[in-house]
JSON list of C-alpha atoms in Angstrom, two decimals:
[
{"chain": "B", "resi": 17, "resn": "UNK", "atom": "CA", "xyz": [39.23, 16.07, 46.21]},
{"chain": "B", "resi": 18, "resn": "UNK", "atom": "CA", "xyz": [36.41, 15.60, 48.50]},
{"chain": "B", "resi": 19, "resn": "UNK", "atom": "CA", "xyz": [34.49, 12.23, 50.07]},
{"chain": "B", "resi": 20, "resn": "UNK", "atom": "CA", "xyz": [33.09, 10.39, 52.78]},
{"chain": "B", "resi": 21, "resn": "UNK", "atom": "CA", "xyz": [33.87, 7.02, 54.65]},
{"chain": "B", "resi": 22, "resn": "UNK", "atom": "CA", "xyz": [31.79, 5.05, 56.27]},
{"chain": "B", "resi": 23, "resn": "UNK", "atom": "CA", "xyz": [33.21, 3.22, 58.79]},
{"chain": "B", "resi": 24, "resn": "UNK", "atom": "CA", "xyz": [32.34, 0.00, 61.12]},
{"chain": "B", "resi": 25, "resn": "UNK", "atom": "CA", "xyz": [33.41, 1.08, 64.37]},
{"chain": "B", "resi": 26, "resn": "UNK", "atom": "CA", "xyz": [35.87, -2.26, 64.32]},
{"chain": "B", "resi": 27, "resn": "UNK", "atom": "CA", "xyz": [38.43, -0.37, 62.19]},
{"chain": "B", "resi": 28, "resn": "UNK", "atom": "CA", "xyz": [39.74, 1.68, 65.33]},
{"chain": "B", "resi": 29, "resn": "UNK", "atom": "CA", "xyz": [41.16, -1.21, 65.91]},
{"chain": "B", "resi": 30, "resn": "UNK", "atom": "CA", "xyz": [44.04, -0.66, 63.20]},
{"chain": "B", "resi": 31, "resn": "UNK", "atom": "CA", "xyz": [44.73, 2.98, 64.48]},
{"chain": "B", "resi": 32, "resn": "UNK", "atom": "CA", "xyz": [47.87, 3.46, 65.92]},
{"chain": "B", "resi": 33, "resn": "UNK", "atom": "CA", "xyz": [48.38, 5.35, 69.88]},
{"chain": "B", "resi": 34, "resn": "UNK", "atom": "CA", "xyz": [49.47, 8.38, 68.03]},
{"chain": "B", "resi": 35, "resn": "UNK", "atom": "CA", "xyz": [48.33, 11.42, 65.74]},
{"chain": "B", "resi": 36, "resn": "UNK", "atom": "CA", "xyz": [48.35, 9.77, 62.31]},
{"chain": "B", "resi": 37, "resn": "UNK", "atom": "CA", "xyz": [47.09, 9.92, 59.06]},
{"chain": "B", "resi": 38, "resn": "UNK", "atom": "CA", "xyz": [43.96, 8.03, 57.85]},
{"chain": "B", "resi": 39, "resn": "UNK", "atom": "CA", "xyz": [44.13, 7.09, 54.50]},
{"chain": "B", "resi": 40, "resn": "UNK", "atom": "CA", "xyz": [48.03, 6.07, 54.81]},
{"chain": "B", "resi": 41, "resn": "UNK", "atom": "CA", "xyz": [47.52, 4.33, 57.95]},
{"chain": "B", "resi": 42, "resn": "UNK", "atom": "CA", "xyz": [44.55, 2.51, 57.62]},
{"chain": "B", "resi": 43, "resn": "UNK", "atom": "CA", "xyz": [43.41, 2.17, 54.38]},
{"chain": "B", "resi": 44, "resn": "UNK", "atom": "CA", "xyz": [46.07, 0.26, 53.24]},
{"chain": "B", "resi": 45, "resn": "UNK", "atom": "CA", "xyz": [45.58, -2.31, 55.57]},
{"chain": "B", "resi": 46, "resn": "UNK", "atom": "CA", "xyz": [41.94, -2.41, 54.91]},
{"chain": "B", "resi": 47, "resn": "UNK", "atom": "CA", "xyz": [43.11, -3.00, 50.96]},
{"chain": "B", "resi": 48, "resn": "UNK", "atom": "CA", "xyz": [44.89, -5.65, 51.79]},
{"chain": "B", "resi": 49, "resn": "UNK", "atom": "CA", "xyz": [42.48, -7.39, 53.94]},
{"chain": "B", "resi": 50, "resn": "UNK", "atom": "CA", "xyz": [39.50, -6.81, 51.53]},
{"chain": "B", "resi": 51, "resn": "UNK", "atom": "CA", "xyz": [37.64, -4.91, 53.52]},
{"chain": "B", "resi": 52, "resn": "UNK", "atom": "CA", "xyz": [37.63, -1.62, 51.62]},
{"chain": "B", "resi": 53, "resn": "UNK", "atom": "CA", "xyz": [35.34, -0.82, 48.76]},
{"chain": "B", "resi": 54, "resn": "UNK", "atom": "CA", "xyz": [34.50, 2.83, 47.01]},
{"chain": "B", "resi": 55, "resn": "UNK", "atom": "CA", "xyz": [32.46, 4.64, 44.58]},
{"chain": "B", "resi": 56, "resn": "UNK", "atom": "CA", "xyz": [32.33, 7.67, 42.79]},
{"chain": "B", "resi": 57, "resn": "UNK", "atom": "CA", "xyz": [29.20, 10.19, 42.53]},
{"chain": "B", "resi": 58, "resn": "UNK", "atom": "CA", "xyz": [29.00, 13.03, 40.45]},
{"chain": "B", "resi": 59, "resn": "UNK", "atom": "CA", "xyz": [26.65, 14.50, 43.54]},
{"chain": "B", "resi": 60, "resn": "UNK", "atom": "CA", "xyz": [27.08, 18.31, 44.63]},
{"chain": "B", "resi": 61, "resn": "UNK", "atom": "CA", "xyz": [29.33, 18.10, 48.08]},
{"chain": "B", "resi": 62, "resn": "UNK", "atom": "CA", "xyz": [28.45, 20.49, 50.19]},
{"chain": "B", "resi": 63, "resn": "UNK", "atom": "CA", "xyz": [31.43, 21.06, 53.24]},
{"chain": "B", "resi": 64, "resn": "UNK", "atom": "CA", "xyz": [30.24, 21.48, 56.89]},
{"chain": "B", "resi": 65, "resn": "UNK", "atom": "CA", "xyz": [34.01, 21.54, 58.26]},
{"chain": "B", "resi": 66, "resn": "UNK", "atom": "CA", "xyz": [33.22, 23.69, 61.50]},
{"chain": "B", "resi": 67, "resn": "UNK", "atom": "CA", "xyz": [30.01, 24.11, 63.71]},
{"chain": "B", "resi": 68, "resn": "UNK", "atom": "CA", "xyz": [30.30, 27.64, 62.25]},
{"chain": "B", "resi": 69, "resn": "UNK", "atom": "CA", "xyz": [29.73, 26.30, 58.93]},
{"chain": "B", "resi": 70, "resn": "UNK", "atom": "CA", "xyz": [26.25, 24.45, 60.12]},
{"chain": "B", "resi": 71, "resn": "UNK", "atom": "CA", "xyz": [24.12, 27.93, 59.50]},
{"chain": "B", "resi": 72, "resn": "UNK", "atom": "CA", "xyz": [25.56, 29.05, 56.08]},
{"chain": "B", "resi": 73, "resn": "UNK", "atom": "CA", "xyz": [25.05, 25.73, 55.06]},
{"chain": "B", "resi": 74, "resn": "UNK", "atom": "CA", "xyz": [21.58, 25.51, 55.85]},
{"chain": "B", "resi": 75, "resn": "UNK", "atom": "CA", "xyz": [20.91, 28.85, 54.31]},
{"chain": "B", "resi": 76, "resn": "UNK", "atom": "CA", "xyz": [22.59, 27.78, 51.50]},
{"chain": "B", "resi": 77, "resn": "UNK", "atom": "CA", "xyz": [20.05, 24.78, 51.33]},
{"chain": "B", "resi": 78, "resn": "UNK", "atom": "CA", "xyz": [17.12, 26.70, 52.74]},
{"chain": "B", "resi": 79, "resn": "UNK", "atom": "CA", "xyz": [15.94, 27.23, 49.08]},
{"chain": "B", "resi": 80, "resn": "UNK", "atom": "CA", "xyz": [15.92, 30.84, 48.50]},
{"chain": "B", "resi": 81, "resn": "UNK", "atom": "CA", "xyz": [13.56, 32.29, 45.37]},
{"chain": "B", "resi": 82, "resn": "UNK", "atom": "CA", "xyz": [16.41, 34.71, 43.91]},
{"chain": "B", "resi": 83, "resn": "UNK", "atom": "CA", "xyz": [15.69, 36.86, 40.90]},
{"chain": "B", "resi": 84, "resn": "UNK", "atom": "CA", "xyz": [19.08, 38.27, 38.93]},
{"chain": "B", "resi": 85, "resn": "UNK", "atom": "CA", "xyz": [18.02, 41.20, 36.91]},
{"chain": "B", "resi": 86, "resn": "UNK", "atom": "CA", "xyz": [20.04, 43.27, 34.03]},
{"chain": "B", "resi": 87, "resn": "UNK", "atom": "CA", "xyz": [19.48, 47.07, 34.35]},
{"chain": "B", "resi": 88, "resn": "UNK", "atom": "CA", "xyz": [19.65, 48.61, 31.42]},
{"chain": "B", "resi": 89, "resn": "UNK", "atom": "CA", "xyz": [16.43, 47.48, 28.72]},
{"chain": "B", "resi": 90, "resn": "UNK", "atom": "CA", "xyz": [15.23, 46.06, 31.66]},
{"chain": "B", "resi": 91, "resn": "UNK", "atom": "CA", "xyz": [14.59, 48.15, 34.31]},
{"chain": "B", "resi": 92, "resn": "UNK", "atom": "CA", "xyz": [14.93, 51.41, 32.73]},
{"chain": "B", "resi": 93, "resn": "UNK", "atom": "CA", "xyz": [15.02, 52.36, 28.91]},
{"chain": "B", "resi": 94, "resn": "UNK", "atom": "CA", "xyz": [18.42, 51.38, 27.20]},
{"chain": "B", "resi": 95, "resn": "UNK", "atom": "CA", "xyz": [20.57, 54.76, 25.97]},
{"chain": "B", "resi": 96, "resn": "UNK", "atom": "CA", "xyz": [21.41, 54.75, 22.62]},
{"chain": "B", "resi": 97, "resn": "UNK", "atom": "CA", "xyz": [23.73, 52.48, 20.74]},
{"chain": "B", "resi": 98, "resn": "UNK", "atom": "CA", "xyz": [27.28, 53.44, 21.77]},
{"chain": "B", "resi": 99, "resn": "UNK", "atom": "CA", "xyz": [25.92, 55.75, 24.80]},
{"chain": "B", "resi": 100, "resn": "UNK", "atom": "CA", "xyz": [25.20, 55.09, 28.09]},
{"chain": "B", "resi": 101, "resn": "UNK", "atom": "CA", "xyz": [22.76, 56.11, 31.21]},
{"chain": "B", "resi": 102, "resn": "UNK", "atom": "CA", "xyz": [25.19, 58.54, 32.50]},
{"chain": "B", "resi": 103, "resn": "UNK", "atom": "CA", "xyz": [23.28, 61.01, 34.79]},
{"chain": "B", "resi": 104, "resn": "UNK", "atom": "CA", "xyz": [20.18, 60.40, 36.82]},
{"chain": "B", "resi": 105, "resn": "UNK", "atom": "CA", "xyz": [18.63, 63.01, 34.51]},
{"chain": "B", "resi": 106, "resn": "UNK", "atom": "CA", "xyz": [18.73, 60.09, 32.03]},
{"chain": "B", "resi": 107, "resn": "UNK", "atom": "CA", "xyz": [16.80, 57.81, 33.31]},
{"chain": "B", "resi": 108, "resn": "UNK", "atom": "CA", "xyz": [13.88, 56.39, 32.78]},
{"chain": "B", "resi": 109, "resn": "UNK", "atom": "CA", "xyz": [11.86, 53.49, 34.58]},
{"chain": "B", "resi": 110, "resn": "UNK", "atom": "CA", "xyz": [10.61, 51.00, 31.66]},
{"chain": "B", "resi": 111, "resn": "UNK", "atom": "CA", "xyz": [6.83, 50.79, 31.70]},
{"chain": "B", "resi": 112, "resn": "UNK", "atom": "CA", "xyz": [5.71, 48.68, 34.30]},
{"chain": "B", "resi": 113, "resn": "UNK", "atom": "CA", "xyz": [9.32, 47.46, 35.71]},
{"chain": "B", "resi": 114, "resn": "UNK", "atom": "CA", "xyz": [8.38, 49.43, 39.62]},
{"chain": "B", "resi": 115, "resn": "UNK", "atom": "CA", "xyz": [5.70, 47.21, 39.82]},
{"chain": "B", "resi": 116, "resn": "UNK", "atom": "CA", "xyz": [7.04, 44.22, 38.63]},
{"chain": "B", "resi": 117, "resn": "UNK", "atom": "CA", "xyz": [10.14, 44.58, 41.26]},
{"chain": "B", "resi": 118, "resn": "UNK", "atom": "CA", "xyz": [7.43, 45.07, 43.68]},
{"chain": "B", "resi": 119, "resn": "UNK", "atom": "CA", "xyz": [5.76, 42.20, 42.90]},
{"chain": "B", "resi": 120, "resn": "UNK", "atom": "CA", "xyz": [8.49, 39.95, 42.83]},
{"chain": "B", "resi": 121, "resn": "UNK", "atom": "CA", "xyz": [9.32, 41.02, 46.34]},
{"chain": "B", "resi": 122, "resn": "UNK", "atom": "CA", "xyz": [6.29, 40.68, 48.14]},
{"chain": "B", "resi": 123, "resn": "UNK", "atom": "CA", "xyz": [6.32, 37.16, 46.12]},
{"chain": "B", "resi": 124, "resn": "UNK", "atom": "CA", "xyz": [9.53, 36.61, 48.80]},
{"chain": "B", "resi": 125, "resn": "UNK", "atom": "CA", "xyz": [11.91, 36.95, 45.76]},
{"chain": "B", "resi": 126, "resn": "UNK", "atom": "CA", "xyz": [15.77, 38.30, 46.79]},
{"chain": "B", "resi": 127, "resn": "UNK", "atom": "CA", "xyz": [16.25, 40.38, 43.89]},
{"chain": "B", "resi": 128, "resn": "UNK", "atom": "CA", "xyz": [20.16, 41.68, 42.65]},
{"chain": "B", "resi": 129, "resn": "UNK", "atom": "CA", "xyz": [21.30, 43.53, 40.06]},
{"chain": "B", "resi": 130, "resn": "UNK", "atom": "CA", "xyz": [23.81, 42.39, 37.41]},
{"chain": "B", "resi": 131, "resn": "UNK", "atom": "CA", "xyz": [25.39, 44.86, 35.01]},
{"chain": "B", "resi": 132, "resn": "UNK", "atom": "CA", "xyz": [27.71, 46.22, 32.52]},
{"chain": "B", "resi": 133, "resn": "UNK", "atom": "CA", "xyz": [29.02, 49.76, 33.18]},
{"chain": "B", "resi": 134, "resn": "UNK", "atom": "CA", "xyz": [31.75, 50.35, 30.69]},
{"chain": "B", "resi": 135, "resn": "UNK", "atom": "CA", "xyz": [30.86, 53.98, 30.74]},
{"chain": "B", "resi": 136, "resn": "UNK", "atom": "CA", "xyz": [33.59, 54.54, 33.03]},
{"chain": "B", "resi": 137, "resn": "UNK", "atom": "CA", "xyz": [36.52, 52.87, 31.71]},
{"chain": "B", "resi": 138, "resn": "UNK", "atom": "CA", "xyz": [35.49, 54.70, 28.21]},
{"chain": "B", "resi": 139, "resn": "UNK", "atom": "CA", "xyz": [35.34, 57.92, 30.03]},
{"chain": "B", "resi": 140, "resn": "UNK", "atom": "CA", "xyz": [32.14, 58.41, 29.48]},
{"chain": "B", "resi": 141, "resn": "UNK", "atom": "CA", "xyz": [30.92, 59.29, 33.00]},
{"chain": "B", "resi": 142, "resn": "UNK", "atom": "CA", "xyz": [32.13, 58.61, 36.44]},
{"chain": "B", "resi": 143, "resn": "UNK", "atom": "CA", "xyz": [32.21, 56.32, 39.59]},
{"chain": "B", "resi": 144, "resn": "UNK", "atom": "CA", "xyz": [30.12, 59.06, 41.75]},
{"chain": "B", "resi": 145, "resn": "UNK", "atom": "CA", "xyz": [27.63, 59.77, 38.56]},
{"chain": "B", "resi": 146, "resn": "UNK", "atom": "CA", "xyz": [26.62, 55.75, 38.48]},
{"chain": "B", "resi": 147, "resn": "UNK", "atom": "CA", "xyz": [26.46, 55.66, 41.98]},
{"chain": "B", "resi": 148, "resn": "UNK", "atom": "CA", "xyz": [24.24, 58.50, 41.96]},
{"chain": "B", "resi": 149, "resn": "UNK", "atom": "CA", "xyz": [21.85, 57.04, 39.55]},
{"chain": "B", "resi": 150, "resn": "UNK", "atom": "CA", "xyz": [21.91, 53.32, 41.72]},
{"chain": "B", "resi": 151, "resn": "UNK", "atom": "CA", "xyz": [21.32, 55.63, 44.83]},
{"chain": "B", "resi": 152, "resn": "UNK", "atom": "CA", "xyz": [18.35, 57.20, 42.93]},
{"chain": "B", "resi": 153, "resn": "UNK", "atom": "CA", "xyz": [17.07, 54.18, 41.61]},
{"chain": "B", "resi": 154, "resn": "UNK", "atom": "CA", "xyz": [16.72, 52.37, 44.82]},
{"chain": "B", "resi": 155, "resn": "UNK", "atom": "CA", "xyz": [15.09, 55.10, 46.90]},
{"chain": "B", "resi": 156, "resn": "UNK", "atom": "CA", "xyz": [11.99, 55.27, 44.43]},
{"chain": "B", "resi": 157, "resn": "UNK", "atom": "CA", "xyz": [11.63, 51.55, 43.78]},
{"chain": "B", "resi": 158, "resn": "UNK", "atom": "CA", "xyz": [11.76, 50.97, 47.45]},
{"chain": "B", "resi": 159, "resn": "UNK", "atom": "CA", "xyz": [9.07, 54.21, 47.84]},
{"chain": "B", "resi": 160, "resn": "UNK", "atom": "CA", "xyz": [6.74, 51.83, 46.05]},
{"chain": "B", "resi": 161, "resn": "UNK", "atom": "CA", "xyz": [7.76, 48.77, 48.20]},
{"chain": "B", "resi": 162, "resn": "UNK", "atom": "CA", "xyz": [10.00, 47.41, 45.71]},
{"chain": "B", "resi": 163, "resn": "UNK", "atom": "CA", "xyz": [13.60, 46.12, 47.49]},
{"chain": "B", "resi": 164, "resn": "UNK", "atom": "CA", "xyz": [17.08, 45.97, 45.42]},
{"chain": "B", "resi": 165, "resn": "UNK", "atom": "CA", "xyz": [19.25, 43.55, 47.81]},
{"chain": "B", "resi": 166, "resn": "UNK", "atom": "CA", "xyz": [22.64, 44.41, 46.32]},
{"chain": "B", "resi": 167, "resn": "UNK", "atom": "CA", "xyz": [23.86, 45.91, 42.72]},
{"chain": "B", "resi": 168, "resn": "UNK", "atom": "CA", "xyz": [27.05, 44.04, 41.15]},
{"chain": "B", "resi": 169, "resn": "UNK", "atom": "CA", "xyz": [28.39, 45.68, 38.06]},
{"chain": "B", "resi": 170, "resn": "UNK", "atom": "CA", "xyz": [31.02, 45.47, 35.95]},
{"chain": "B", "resi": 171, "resn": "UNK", "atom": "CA", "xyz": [33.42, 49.19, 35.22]},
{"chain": "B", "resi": 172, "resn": "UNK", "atom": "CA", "xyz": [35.93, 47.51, 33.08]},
{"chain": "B", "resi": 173, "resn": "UNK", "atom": "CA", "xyz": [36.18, 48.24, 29.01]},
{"chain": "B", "resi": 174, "resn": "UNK", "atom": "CA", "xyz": [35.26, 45.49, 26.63]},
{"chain": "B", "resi": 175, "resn": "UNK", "atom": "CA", "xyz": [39.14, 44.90, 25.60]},
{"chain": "B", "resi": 176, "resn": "UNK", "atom": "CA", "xyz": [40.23, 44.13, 29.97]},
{"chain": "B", "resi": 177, "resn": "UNK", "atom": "CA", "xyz": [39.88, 40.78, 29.75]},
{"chain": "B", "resi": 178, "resn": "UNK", "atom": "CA", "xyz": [37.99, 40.45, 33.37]},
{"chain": "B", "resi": 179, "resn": "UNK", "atom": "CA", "xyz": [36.14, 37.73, 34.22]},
{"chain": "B", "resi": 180, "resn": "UNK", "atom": "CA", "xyz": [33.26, 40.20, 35.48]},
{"chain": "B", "resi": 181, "resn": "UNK", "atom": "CA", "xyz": [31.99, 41.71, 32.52]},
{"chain": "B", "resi": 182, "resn": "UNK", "atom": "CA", "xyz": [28.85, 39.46, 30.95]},
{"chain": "B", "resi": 183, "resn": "UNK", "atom": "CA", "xyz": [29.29, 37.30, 29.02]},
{"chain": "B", "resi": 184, "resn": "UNK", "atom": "CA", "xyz": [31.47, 36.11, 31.48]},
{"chain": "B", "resi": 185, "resn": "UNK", "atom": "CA", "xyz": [29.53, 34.67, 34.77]},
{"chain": "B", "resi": 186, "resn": "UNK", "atom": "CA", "xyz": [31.62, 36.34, 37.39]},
{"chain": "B", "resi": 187, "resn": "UNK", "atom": "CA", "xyz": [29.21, 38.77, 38.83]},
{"chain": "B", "resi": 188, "resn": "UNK", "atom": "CA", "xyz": [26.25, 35.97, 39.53]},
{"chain": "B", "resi": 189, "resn": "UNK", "atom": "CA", "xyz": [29.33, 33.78, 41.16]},
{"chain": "B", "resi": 190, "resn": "UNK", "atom": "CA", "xyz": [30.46, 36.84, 43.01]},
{"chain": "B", "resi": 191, "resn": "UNK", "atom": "CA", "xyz": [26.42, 37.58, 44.03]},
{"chain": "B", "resi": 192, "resn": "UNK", "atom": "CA", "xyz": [25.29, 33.91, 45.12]},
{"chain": "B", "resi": 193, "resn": "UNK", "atom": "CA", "xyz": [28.93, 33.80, 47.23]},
{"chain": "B", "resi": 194, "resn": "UNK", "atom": "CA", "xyz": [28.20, 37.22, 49.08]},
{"chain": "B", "resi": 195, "resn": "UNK", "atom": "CA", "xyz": [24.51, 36.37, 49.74]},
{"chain": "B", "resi": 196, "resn": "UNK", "atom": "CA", "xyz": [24.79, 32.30, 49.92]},
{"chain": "B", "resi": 197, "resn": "UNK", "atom": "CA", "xyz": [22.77, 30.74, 47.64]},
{"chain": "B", "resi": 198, "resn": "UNK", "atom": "CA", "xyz": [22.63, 28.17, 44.48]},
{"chain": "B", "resi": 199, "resn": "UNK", "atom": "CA", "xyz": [23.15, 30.04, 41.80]},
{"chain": "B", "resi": 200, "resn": "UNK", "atom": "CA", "xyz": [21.77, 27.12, 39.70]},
{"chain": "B", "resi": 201, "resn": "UNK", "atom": "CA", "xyz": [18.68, 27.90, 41.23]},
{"chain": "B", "resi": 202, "resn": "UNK", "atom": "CA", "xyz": [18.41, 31.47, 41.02]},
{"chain": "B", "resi": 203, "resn": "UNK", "atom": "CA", "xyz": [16.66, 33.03, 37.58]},
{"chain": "B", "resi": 204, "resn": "UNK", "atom": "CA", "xyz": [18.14, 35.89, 35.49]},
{"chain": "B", "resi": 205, "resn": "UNK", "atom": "CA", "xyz": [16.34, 37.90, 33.58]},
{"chain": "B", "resi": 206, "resn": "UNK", "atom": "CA", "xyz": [18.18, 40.12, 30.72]},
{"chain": "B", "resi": 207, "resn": "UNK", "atom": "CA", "xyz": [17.28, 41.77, 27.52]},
{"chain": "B", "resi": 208, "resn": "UNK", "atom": "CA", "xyz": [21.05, 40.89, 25.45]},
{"chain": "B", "resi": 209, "resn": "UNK", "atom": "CA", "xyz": [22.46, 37.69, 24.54]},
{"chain": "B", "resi": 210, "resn": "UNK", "atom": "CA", "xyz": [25.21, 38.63, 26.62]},
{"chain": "B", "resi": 211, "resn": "UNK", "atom": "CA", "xyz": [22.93, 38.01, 29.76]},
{"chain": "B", "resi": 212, "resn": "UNK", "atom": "CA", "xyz": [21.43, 34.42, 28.57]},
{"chain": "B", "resi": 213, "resn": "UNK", "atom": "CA", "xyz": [25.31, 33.41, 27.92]},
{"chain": "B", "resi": 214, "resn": "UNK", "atom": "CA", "xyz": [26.14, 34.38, 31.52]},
{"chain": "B", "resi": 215, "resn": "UNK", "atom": "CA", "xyz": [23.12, 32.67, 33.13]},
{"chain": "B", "resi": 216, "resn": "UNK", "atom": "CA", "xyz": [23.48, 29.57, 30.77]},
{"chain": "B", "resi": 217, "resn": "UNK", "atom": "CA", "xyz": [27.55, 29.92, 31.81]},
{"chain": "B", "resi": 218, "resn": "UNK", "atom": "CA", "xyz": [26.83, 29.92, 35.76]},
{"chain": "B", "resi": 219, "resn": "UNK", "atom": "CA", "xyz": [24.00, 27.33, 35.14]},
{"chain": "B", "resi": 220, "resn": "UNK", "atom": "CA", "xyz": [21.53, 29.41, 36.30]},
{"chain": "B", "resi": 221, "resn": "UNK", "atom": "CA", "xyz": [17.58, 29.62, 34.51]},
{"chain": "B", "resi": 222, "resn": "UNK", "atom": "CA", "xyz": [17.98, 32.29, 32.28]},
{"chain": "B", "resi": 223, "resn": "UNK", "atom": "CA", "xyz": [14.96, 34.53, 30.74]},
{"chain": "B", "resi": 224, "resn": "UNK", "atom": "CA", "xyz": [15.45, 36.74, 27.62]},
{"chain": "B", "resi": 225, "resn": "UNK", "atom": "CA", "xyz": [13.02, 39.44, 27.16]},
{"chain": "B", "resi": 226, "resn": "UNK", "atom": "CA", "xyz": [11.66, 39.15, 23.80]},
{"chain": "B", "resi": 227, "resn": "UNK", "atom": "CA", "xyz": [10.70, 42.16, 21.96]},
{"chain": "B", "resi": 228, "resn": "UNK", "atom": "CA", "xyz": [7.50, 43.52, 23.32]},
{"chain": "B", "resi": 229, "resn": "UNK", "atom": "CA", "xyz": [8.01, 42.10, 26.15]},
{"chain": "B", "resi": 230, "resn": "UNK", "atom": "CA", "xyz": [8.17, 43.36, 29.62]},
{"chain": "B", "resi": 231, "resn": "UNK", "atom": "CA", "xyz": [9.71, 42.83, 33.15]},
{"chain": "B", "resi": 232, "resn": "UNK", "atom": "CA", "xyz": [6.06, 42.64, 34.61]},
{"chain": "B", "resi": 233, "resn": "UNK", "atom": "CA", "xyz": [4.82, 40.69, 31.99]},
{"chain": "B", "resi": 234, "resn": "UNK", "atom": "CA", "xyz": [7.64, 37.58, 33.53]},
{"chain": "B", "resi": 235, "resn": "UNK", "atom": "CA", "xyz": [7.27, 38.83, 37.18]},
{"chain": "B", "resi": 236, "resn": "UNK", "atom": "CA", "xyz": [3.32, 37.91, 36.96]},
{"chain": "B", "resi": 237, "resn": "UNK", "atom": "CA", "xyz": [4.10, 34.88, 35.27]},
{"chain": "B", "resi": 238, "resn": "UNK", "atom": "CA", "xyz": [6.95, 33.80, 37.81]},
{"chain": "B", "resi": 239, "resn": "UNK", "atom": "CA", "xyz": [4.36, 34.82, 40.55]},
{"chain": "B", "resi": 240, "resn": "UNK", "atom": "CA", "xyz": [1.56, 32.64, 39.66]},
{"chain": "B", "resi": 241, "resn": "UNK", "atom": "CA", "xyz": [3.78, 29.33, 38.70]}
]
């Protein structure tokens, strides 16, 4: 429960010589005198509690262009059904997804990574394999001036019940806390309907690839709106 009051400076005059508390002290005797009205908003509150809160807050509200991206049928090509990417060996850059990262960063985009990895709870591969092909992935997309910010993923098996794994919106919560921004401003692009519930879910503009189409063919058209 959250609000503002706005105050004539003549109500000081009801404060006791002591530490007290407001809204039992003084309200009621601005009730009772009439001088007390209220409304509700359904507006966003945004808390500056401490000077130290001024700059997050303003970088919260600075506007930041963030792109939220899927990896696999995205990025690189999807394994097949009931497999997973599980060596660096097996993958494979989609065509034209280098230079659509790269274009969405030099367009000032922040760009994360938002993912299912449920090889590793099936025992399918490990924690130092994925990390290998992440590693991998980000040293030649930033060789061609493309920039990954951060990768969040999800480890945990279908049948967990964590709030991580997409559909579920936890990752883009977890992202726009880490890296301060409005999440219902940021854009996520997947290829599953798994992806477009979690960006609907966190509120965010979602874009599903549609068959035949490409990351660079909505990087260009996110670059020229």
């Amino acid at each position: 429960d959250v609000g503002f009051f706005v105050l004539n400076k003549s109500v000081l005059k009801y404060a006791p010589d002591y530490n007290f508390n407001f809204e039992k002290e003084i309200l009621p005797k601005l009730v009772a005198k009439k001088e007390l009205a209220g409304y509700l908003t359904d507006h966003r509150y945004y808390s500056i509690g401490s000077p130290d809160r001024l700059s997050l807050t303003a970088e919260f509200l600075s506007g930041k262009k963030v792109i939220l991206l899927d990896r696999d049928g995205v990025i690189n090509k999807k394994a097949s059904k009931a497999d997973y990417v599980k060596t660096w060996g097996e993958f494979e850059f989609l065509p034209g997804s280098v230079e659509a990262i790269k274009l969405l960063t030099d367009g000032g985009y922040e760009i994360y990574i938002i993912t299912n990895q449920p090889g590793i709870a099936r025992g399918m591969m490990t924690r130092e394999a994925l990390d290998e092909i992440n590693g991998k992935m980000k040293e030649e997309l930033a060789k061609n001036g493309a920039e990954i910010r951060g990768i969040y993923q999800c480890l945990h098996g279908w049948d967990e019940g964590c709030d991580c794994r997409k559909p579920k919106p936890g990752l883009l919560y977890e992202t726009a806390f880490e890296h301060n921004f409005d999440v219902t401003k940021a854009i996520f692009i997947g290829d599953d309907e798994r992806d477009l519930q979690a960006g609907e879910a966190a509120g965010c503009r979602t874009i599903l690839l549609a068959p035949g189409q490409t990351l660079l063919d909505v990087a260009k058209s996110l670059v020229r709106a």
